[in-house]
CSV table of C-alpha atoms in Angstrom, one decimal:
chain,number,residue,atom,x,y,z
A,1227,UNK,CA,-14.8,3.6,18.0
A,1228,UNK,CA,-15.1,2.9,14.4
A,1229,UNK,CA,-13.3,-0.4,13.0
A,1230,UNK,CA,-10.3,0.2,10.6
A,1231,UNK,CA,-11.0,-1.3,6.9
A,1232,UNK,CA,-9.1,-4.4,5.8
A,1233,UNK,CA,-6.6,-2.4,3.8
A,1234,UNK,CA,-5.7,-0.2,6.8
A,1235,UNK,CA,-5.2,-3.5,8.9
A,1236,UNK,CA,-3.0,-5.0,6.3
A,1237,UNK,CA,-0.6,-2.1,5.9
A,1238,UNK,CA,-0.8,-1.6,9.7
A,1239,UNK,CA,1.1,-5.0,10.0
A,1240,UNK,CA,4.0,-3.4,8.3
A,1241,UNK,CA,4.6,-0.9,11.0
A,1242,UNK,CA,6.1,-1.8,14.3
A,1243,UNK,CA,4.9,0.8,16.8
A,1244,UNK,CA,7.4,-0.1,19.3
A,1245,UNK,CA,10.3,0.6,17.0
A,1246,UNK,CA,12.2,3.8,16.4
A,1247,UNK,CA,12.7,3.9,12.6
A,1248,UNK,CA,15.6,5.7,11.1
A,1249,UNK,CA,14.9,8.5,8.5
A,1250,UNK,CA,16.1,6.3,5.7
A,1251,UNK,CA,13.7,3.2,6.8
A,1252,UNK,CA,10.6,5.6,7.4
A,1253,UNK,CA,10.8,7.2,4.0
A,1254,UNK,CA,11.2,3.7,2.3
A,1255,UNK,CA,8.1,2.3,4.2
A,1256,UNK,CA,5.9,5.2,4.0
A,1257,UNK,CA,4.8,5.0,0.3
A,1258,UNK,CA,4.0,1.1,1.1
A,1259,UNK,CA,1.3,2.3,3.4
A,1260,UNK,CA,-0.9,3.7,0.7
A,1261,UNK,CA,-4.7,2.5,0.8
A,1262,UNK,CA,-6.5,5.2,-0.7
A,1263,UNK,CA,-7.3,5.8,-4.5
A,1264,UNK,CA,-6.2,9.3,-4.2
A,1265,UNK,CA,-2.6,10.6,-3.8
A,1266,UNK,CA,-2.5,10.9,0.0
A,1267,UNK,CA,-0.6,13.7,1.8
A,1268,UNK,CA,2.5,12.9,3.8
A,1269,UNK,CA,1.9,14.4,7.2
A,1270,UNK,CA,4.7,15.1,9.8
A,1271,UNK,CA,4.1,15.8,13.4
A,1272,UNK,CA,7.0,17.0,15.7
A,1273,UNK,CA,6.4,17.4,19.6
A,1274,UNK,CA,8.5,20.2,20.9
A,1275,UNK,CA,9.5,20.9,24.4
A,1276,UNK,CA,8.0,24.3,24.5
A,1277,UNK,CA,5.5,26.3,26.1
A,1278,UNK,CA,3.3,28.0,23.4
A,1279,UNK,CA,1.7,30.2,26.3
A,1280,UNK,CA,5.1,31.9,26.4
A,1281,UNK,CA,5.5,34.5,23.5
A,1282,UNK,CA,9.2,33.8,23.3
A,1283,UNK,CA,8.3,29.8,22.8
A,1284,UNK,CA,5.6,30.4,20.2
A,1285,UNK,CA,7.6,28.7,17.4
A,1286,UNK,CA,6.8,29.6,13.8
A,1287,UNK,CA,8.6,30.1,10.6
A,1288,UNK,CA,8.8,29.4,7.0
A,1289,UNK,CA,10.5,26.7,4.8
A,1290,UNK,CA,10.9,26.1,1.0
A,1291,UNK,CA,10.4,22.3,0.6
A,1292,UNK,CA,12.8,21.4,-2.1
A,1293,UNK,CA,10.6,18.8,-3.8
A,1294,UNK,CA,7.5,21.0,-3.4
A,1295,UNK,CA,4.4,19.9,-1.6
A,1296,UNK,CA,2.9,18.0,-4.7
A,1297,UNK,CA,-0.3,20.3,-4.0
A,1298,UNK,CA,-1.9,23.1,-6.2
A,1299,UNK,CA,-1.6,25.9,-4.0
A,1300,UNK,CA,-4.2,28.7,-4.4
A,1301,UNK,CA,-2.7,32.2,-3.5
A,1302,UNK,CA,-4.8,35.3,-3.0
A,1303,UNK,CA,-2.8,38.6,-2.8
A,1304,UNK,CA,-4.2,41.6,-1.0
A,1305,UNK,CA,-2.6,44.9,-2.6
A,1306,UNK,CA,-3.2,47.9,-4.8
A,1307,UNK,CA,-1.5,50.0,-7.4
A,1308,UNK,CA,1.5,48.7,-9.4
A,1309,UNK,CA,1.9,45.5,-7.0
A,1310,UNK,CA,-1.4,44.3,-8.5
A,1311,UNK,CA,0.3,43.7,-11.8
A,1312,UNK,CA,3.4,42.4,-10.2
A,1313,UNK,CA,1.3,39.7,-8.4
A,1314,UNK,CA,-0.9,38.7,-11.3
A,1315,UNK,CA,2.3,38.1,-13.4
A,1316,UNK,CA,3.9,36.0,-10.8
A,1317,UNK,CA,1.0,33.8,-10.9
A,1318,UNK,CA,-1.5,34.6,-8.0
A,1319,UNK,CA,-4.8,33.1,-8.4
A,1320,UNK,CA,-6.8,36.3,-7.3
A,1321,UNK,CA,-5.5,39.8,-6.6
A,1322,UNK,CA,-7.4,42.7,-5.1
A,1323,UNK,CA,-8.0,45.0,-2.1
A,1324,UNK,CA,-11.1,46.1,-0.6
A,1325,UNK,CA,-13.2,43.9,-3.1
A,1326,UNK,CA,-11.5,40.7,-1.8
A,1327,UNK,CA,-12.1,41.8,1.9
A,1328,UNK,CA,-15.8,42.2,1.1
A,1329,UNK,CA,-15.9,38.8,-0.6
A,1330,UNK,CA,-14.2,37.1,2.7
A,1331,UNK,CA,-16.9,39.2,4.8
A,1332,UNK,CA,-19.5,37.2,2.6
A,1333,UNK,CA,-18.0,33.8,3.3
A,1334,UNK,CA,-15.7,33.3,0.4
A,1335,UNK,CA,-12.5,31.7,1.5
A,1336,UNK,CA,-11.3,29.7,-1.7
A,1337,UNK,CA,-7.5,30.1,-1.2
A,1338,UNK,CA,-4.7,28.5,0.6
A,1339,UNK,CA,-2.3,31.4,1.3
A,1340,UNK,CA,-2.9,35.0,1.7
A,1341,UNK,CA,-0.2,37.6,0.9
A,1342,UNK,CA,-0.5,41.2,1.7
A,1343,UNK,CA,1.4,44.4,1.1
A,1344,UNK,CA,1.9,46.2,4.4
A,1345,UNK,CA,-0.4,49.1,3.4
A,1346,UNK,CA,-3.2,46.7,3.3
A,1347,UNK,CA,-3.0,45.2,6.8
A,1348,UNK,CA,-5.0,47.9,8.5
A,1349,UNK,CA,-7.8,47.0,6.3
A,1350,UNK,CA,-7.5,43.3,6.3
A,1351,UNK,CA,-7.8,43.6,10.3
A,1352,UNK,CA,-11.6,43.9,9.4
A,1353,UNK,CA,-11.5,40.2,8.8
A,1354,UNK,CA,-8.7,39.1,11.1
A,1355,UNK,CA,-11.4,37.1,13.0
A,1356,UNK,CA,-12.1,34.9,10.1
A,1357,UNK,CA,-8.6,34.6,8.6
A,1358,UNK,CA,-6.6,34.2,12.1
A,1359,UNK,CA,-8.3,31.0,13.4
A,1360,UNK,CA,-7.7,29.2,9.9
A,1361,UNK,CA,-4.1,30.1,9.5
A,1362,UNK,CA,-4.7,32.5,6.7
A,1363,UNK,CA,-3.8,36.0,8.2
A,1364,UNK,CA,-0.7,37.4,6.5
A,1365,UNK,CA,2.2,37.6,8.9
A,1366,UNK,CA,5.6,39.1,8.5
A,1367,UNK,CA,7.3,36.2,10.2
A,1368,UNK,CA,5.7,33.8,7.6
A,1369,UNK,CA,7.0,35.9,4.7
A,1370,UNK,CA,3.2,36.8,3.9
A,1371,UNK,CA,3.3,40.4,4.6
A,1372,UNK,CA,5.9,41.9,2.0
A,1373,UNK,CA,6.5,44.5,-0.6
A,1374,UNK,CA,8.1,41.7,-2.8
A,1375,UNK,CA,4.7,40.3,-3.5
A,1376,UNK,CA,5.7,38.7,-6.9
A,1377,UNK,CA,8.6,36.7,-5.2
A,1378,UNK,CA,6.3,35.6,-2.5
A,1379,UNK,CA,3.8,34.2,-4.7
A,1380,UNK,CA,6.3,32.3,-6.8
A,1381,UNK,CA,8.0,30.7,-3.6
A,1382,UNK,CA,4.6,29.6,-2.1
A,1383,UNK,CA,3.6,28.1,-5.5
A,1384,UNK,CA,6.7,26.4,-5.7
A,1385,UNK,CA,6.4,24.9,-2.2
A,1386,UNK,CA,7.2,27.2,0.5
A,1387,UNK,CA,5.1,26.3,3.8
A,1388,UNK,CA,4.5,27.9,6.9
A,1389,UNK,CA,5.1,25.8,10.2
A,1390,UNK,CA,3.9,26.9,13.9
A,1391,UNK,CA,3.5,25.1,17.1
A,1392,UNK,CA,-0.1,24.6,18.3
A,1393,UNK,CA,-1.6,24.7,21.6
A,1394,UNK,CA,-0.1,21.5,22.7
A,1395,UNK,CA,3.5,22.2,21.5
A,1396,UNK,CA,3.3,20.1,18.2
A,1397,UNK,CA,4.3,21.3,14.7
A,1398,UNK,CA,2.2,19.5,12.1
A,1399,UNK,CA,2.6,20.0,8.4
A,1400,UNK,CA,2.2,18.6,4.9
A,1401,UNK,CA,5.2,17.1,3.6
A,1402,UNK,CA,4.5,16.1,0.2
A,1403,UNK,CA,2.5,13.3,-1.5
A,1404,UNK,CA,2.4,9.3,-1.2
A,1405,UNK,CA,3.6,9.3,-4.9
A,1406,UNK,CA,6.8,11.2,-4.1
A,1407,UNK,CA,10.0,9.1,-4.1
A,1408,UNK,CA,11.7,8.1,-0.9
A,1409,UNK,CA,14.5,10.4,-1.7
A,1410,UNK,CA,12.0,13.4,-2.2
A,1411,UNK,CA,10.4,12.9,0.9
A,1412,UNK,CA,13.7,12.7,2.8
A,1413,UNK,CA,14.8,16.0,1.1
A,1414,UNK,CA,11.5,17.7,2.3
A,1415,UNK,CA,11.8,16.1,5.7
A,1416,UNK,CA,15.4,17.3,6.3
A,1417,UNK,CA,14.3,21.0,5.0
A,1418,UNK,CA,11.7,21.1,7.6
A,1419,UNK,CA,13.8,19.4,10.4
A,1420,UNK,CA,16.6,22.0,9.9
A,1421,UNK,CA,14.3,24.9,9.9
A,1422,UNK,CA,12.5,23.8,13.0
A,1423,UNK,CA,15.9,23.3,14.8
A,1424,UNK,CA,16.9,26.9,13.8
A,1425,UNK,CA,13.7,28.2,15.3
A,1426,UNK,CA,14.7,26.8,18.8
A,1427,UNK,CA,13.8,29.4,21.4
A,1428,UNK,CA,16.9,30.5,23.4
A,1429,UNK,CA,14.6,30.0,26.6
A,1430,UNK,CA,14.4,26.3,26.0
A,1431,UNK,CA,16.6,24.1,28.1
A,1432,UNK,CA,17.4,20.4,27.6
A,1433,UNK,CA,15.7,18.4,24.9
A,1434,UNK,CA,14.1,20.5,22.5
A,1435,UNK,CA,12.7,18.0,19.8
A,1436,UNK,CA,10.5,15.1,21.0
A,1437,UNK,CA,8.6,12.4,19.4
A,1438,UNK,CA,8.5,12.8,15.5
A,1439,UNK,CA,6.0,10.8,13.5
A,1440,UNK,CA,5.4,10.5,9.6
A,1441,UNK,CA,2.0,9.3,8.3
A,1442,UNK,CA,-0.2,9.3,5.2
A,1443,UNK,CA,-3.9,10.7,5.2
A,1444,UNK,CA,-5.1,7.3,5.8
A,1445,UNK,CA,-2.2,5.3,7.2
A,1446,UNK,CA,-0.8,4.3,10.7
A,1447,UNK,CA,2.2,6.5,11.9
A,1448,UNK,CA,5.9,5.8,11.7
A,1449,UNK,CA,8.0,7.1,14.7
A,1450,UNK,CA,11.2,8.6,13.4
A,1451,UNK,CA,14.3,8.6,15.4
A,1452,UNK,CA,15.8,12.2,15.0
A,1453,UNK,CA,18.5,11.8,17.6
A,1454,UNK,CA,21.2,11.2,15.0
A,1455,UNK,CA,20.3,13.6,12.3
């Protein structure tokens, strides 16, 4: 096991791992845990009491973070005809059809979000095995398969993110940057929290949301008490 650096060990003293922090306490403490020279990403993990193997418990959705993600999001749009102009004018980084799919076959994956019009989905199936495991395959539930490509591009550029439960029942998402103010972090947290709550499967009984942690890219995690939110 690698030994943690001195800076990490110093900020680790600020976190009581036996304590459940209120959200206000957590967002005030989080920026104080910065150790890197770059603007670290704020990461949230939410353990859900679901069985992802069950189709009706495979929680996923989208949410617009009010304060944005703090990240420059590269958007690729797969479309043709008039929608090409609409996507370009909305700020898409790259727009195309068969030509983009051929680039992906050649190993090109320089984008963070893929948006497609419905008429492109059959063709995109050719690279589903490449895009799917990387979370890049457009999906109607994520708002990335749509005829309103201009609107979708603007929303994802402004801070719309997709959340989905992983194989062990955890939602893990970026929630902003370490340079964000506590108020901005809280605002984004509540937006995601409410979206995940609304996505609760009807088949889940008892407690739905389990342990929730906030951390920076290179910091110890803070456990947040969500029971009173």
